[in-house]
PDB file of C-alpha atoms in Angstrom:
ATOM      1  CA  UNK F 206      96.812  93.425  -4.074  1.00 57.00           C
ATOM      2  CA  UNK F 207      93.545  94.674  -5.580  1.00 49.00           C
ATOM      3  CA  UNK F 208      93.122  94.818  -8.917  1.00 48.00           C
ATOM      4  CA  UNK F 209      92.102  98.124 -10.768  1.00 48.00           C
ATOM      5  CA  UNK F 210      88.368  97.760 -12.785  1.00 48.00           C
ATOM      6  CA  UNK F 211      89.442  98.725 -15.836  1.00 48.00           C
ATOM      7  CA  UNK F 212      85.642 100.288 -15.653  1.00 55.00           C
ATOM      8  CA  UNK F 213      86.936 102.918 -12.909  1.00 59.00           C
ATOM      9  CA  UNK F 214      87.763 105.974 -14.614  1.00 63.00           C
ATOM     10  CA  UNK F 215      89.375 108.670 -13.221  1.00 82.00           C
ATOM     11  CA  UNK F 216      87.347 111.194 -11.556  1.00 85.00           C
ATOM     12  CA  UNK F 217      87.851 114.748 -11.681  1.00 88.00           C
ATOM     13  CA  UNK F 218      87.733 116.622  -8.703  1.00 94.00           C
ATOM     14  CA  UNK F 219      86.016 120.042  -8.791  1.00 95.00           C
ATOM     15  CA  UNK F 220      85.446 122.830  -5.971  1.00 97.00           C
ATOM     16  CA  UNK F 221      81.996 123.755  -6.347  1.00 96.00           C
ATOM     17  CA  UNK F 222      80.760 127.180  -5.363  1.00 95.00           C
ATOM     18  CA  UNK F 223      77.365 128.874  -6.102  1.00 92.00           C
ATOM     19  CA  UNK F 224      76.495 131.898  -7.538  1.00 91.00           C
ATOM     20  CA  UNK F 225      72.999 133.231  -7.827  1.00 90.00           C
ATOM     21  CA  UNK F 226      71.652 130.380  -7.176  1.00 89.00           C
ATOM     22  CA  UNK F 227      73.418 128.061  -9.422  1.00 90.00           C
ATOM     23  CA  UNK F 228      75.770 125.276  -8.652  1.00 93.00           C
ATOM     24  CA  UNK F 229      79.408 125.915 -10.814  1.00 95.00           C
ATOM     25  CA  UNK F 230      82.460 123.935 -10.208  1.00 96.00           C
ATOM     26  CA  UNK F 231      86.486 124.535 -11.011  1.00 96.00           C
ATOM     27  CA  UNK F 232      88.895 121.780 -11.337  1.00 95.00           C
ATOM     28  CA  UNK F 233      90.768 121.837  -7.863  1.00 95.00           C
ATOM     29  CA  UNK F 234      94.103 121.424  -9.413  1.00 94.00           C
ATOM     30  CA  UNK F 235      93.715 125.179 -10.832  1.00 94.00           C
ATOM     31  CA  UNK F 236      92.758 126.314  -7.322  1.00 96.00           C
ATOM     32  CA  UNK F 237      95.783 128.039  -5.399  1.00 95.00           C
ATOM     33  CA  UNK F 238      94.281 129.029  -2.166  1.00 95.00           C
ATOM     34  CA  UNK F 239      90.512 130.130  -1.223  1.00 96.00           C
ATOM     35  CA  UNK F 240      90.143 133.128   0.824  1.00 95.00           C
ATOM     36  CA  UNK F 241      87.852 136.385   2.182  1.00 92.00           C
ATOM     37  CA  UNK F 242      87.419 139.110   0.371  1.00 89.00           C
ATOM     38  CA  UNK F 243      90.117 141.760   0.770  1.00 87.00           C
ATOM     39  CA  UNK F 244      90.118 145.679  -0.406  1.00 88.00           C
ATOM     40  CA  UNK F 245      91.310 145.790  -4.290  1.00 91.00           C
ATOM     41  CA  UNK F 246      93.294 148.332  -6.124  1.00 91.00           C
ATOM     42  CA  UNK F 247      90.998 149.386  -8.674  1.00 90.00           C
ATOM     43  CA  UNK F 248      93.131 149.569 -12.304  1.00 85.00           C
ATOM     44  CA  UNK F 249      92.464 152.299 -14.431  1.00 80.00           C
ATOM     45  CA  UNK F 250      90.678 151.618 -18.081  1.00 80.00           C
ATOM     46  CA  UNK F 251      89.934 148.105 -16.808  1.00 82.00           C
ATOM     47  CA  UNK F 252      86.633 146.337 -17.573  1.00 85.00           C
ATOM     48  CA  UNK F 253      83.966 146.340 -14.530  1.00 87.00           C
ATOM     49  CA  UNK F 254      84.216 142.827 -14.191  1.00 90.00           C
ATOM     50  CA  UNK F 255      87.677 143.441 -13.174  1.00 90.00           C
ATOM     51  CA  UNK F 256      87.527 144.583  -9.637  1.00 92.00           C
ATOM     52  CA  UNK F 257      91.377 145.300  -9.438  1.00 91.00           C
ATOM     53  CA  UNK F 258      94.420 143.693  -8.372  1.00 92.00           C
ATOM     54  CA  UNK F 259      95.779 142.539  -5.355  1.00 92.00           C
ATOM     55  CA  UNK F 260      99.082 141.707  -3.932  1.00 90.00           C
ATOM     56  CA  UNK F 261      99.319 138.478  -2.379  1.00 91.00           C
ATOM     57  CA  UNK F 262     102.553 137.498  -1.147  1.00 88.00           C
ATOM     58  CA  UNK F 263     104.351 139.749  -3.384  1.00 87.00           C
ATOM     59  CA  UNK F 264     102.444 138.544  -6.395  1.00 87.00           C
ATOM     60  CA  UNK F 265     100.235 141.131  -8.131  1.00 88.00           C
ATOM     61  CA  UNK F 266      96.673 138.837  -8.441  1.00 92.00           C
ATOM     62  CA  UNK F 267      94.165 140.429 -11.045  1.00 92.00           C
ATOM     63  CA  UNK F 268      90.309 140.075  -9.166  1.00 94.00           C
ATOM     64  CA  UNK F 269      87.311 139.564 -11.084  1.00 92.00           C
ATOM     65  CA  UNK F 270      83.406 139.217 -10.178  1.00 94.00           C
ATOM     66  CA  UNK F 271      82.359 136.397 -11.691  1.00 93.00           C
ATOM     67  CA  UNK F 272      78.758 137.471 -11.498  1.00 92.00           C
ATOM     68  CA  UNK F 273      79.371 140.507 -13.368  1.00 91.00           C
ATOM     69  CA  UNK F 274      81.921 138.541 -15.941  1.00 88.00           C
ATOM     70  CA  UNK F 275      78.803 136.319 -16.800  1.00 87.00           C
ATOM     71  CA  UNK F 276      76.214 139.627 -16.705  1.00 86.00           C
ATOM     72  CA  UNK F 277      74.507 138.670 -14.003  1.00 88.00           C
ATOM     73  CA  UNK F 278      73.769 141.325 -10.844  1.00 88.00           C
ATOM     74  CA  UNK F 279      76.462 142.524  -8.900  1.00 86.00           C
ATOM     75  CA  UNK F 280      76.005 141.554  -5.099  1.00 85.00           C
ATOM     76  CA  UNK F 281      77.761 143.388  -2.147  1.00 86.00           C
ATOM     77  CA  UNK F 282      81.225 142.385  -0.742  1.00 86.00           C
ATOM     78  CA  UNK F 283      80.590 141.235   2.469  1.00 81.00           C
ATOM     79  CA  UNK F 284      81.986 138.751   5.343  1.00 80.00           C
ATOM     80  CA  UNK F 285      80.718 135.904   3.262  1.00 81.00           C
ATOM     81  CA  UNK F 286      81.860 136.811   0.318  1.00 86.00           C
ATOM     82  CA  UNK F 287      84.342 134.291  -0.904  1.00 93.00           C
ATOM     83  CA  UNK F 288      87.383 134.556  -3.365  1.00 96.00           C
ATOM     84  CA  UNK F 289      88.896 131.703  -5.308  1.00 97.00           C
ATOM     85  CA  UNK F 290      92.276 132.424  -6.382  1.00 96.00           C
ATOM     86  CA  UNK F 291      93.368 130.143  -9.621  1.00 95.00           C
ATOM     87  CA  UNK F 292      96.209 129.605 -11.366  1.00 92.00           C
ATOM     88  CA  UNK F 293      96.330 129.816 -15.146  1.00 86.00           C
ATOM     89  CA  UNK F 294      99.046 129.234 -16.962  1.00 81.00           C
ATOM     90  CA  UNK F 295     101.181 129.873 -14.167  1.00 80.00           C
ATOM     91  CA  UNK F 296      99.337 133.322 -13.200  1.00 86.00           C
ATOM     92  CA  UNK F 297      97.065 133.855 -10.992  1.00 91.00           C
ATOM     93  CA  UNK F 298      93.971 135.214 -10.765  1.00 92.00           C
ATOM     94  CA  UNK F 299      91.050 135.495  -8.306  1.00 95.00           C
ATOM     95  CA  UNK F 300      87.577 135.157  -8.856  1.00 95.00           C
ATOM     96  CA  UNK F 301      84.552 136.345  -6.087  1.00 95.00           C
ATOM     97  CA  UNK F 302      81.866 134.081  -5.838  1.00 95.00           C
ATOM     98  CA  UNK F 303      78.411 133.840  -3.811  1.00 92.00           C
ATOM     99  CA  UNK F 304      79.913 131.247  -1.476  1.00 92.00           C
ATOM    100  CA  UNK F 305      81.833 127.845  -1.845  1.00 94.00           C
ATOM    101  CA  UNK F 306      80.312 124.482  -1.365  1.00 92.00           C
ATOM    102  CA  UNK F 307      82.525 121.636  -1.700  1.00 92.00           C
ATOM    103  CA  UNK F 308      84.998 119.476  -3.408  1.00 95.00           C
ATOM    104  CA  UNK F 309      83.412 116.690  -5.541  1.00 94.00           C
ATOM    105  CA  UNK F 310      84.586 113.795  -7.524  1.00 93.00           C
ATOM    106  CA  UNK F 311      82.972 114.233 -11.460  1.00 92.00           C
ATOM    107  CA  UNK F 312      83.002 111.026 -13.435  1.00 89.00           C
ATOM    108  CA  UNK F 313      84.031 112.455 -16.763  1.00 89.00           C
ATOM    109  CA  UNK F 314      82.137 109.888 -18.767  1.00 88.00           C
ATOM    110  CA  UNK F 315      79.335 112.024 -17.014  1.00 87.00           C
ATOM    111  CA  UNK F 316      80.342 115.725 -18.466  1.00 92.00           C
ATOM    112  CA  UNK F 317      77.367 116.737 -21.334  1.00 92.00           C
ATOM    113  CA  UNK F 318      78.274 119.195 -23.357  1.00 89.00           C
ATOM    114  CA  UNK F 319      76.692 122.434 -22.293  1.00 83.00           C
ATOM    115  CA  UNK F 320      73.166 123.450 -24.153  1.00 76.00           C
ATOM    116  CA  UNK F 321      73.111 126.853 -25.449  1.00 69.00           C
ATOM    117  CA  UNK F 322      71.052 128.509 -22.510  1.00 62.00           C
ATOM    118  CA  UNK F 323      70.022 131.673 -24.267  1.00 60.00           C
ATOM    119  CA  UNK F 324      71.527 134.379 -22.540  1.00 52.00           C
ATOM    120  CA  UNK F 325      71.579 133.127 -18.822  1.00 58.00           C
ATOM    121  CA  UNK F 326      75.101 132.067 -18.811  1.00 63.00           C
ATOM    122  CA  UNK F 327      77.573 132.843 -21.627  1.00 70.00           C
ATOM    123  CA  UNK F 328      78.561 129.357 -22.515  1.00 78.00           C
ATOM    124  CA  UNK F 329      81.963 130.212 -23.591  1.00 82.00           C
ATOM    125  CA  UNK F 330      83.297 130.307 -19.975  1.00 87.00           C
ATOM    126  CA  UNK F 331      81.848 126.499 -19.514  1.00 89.00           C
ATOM    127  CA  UNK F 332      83.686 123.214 -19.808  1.00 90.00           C
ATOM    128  CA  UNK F 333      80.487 120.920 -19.818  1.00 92.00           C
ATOM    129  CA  UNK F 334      77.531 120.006 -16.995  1.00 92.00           C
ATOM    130  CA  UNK F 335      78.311 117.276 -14.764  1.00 92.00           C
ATOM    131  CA  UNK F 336      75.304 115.801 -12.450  1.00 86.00           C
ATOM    132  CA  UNK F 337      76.443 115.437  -9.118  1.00 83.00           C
ATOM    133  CA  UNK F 338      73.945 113.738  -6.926  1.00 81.00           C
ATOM    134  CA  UNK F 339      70.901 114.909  -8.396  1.00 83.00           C
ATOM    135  CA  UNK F 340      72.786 118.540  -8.748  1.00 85.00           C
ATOM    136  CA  UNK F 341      73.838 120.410 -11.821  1.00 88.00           C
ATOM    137  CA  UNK F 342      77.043 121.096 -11.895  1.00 92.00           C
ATOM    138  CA  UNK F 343      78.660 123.616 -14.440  1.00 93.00           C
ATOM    139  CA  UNK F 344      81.962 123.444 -14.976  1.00 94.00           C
ATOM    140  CA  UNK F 345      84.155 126.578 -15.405  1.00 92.00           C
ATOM    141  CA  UNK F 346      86.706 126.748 -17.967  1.00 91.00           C
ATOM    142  CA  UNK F 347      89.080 129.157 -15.683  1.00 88.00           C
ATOM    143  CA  UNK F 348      91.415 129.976 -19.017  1.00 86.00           C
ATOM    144  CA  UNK F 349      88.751 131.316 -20.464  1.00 86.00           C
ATOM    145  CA  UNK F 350      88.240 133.917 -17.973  1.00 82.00           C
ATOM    146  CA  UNK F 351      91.012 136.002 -18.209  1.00 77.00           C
ATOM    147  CA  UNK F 352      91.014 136.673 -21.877  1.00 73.00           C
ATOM    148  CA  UNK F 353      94.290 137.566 -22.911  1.00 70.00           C
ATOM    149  CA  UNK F 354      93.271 141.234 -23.903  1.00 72.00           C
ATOM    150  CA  UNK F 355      92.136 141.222 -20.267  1.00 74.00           C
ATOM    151  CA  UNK F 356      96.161 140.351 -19.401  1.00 75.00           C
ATOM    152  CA  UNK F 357      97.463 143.000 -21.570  1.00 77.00           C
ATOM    153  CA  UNK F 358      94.647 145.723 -19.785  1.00 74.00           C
ATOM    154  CA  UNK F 359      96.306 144.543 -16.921  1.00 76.00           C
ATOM    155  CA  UNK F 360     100.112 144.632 -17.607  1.00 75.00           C
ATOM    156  CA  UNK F 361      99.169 147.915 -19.464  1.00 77.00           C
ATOM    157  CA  UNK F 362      98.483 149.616 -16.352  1.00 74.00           C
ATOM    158  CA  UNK F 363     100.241 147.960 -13.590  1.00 74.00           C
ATOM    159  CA  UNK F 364     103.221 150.586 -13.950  1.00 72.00           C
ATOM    160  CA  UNK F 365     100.699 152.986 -12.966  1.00 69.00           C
ATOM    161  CA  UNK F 366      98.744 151.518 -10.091  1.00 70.00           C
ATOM    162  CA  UNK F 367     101.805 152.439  -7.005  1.00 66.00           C
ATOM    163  CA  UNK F 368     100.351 150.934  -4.193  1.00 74.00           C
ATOM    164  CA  UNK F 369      98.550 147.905  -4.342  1.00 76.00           C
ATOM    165  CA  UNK F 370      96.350 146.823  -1.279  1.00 72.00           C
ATOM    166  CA  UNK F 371      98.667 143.894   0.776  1.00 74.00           C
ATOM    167  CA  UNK F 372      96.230 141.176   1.605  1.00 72.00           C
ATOM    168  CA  UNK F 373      96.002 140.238   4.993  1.00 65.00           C
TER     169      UNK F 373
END
């Protein structure tokens, strides 16, 4: 039996995924499934970071674009493009990204917290900055995302949104 260095902290594991051009991980045990992108309902009155909803297995999935969440330029929906789906406090939720990378181990005694950037990224959506082999890694705070007036949008005007696209 090997003994446990009481040195060895726990890592975190975190899916990394770009988007333009920078390096952004989510913890993996908030990550339900990751899939294509598939049509959306669009939602009336909703934000344009919220692309729409989707029903996936029977379970109505708000979609946002992260790159327009954070202000950044929208990109096309294409073949490539990639959608997370999370779970947050039991709902879910998916999020488009650029592309995904892979799952790494974080050392949390690494985690800085994260600089105010100016207006690049708006920091409130970030957990800290992990270095993973020479990369910056920021991590995503996923309940931060949905803001709960972002829920109520959504509940709000569910009853009126009669067919939602069935993903494939």
């Amino acid at each position: 039996m090997h003994e446990h260095h009481a040195d060895t902290a726990p890592t975190v594991q975190q899916l990394t995924f770009s988007l333009a051009g920078e390096e952004y991980g989510v913890d993996i045990l908030s990550v339900r499934e990751i899939r294509g992108w598939s049509r959306v309902t669009r939602i009336p009155q909703a934000p344009a970071h919220m692309l729409g909803v989707l029903n996936l297995r029977g379970a109505i999935v708000p979609v946002l674009d992260l790159r327009l969440r954070f202000g950044l330029e929208r990109e096309g929906y294409g073949d490539n493009t990639v959608m997370i789906v999370v779970a947050v406090a039991e709902r879910l939720f998916g999020i488009v990204v650029d592309a995904v990378s892979d799952v790494v181990d974080i050392d949390p005694a690494t985690i800085k917290p994260v600089p105010d950037m100016g207006a690049i990224v708006d920091t409130r959506y970030l957990k800290g900055l992990a270095t993973h082999v020479e990369r910056m890694v920021m991590l995503l705070d996923v309940e931060k995302l949905m803001r709960p007036e972002d829920v109520e949008t959504l509940d709000a005007a569910l009853p009126d949104v009669r067919d939602v696209e069935i993903a494939a």
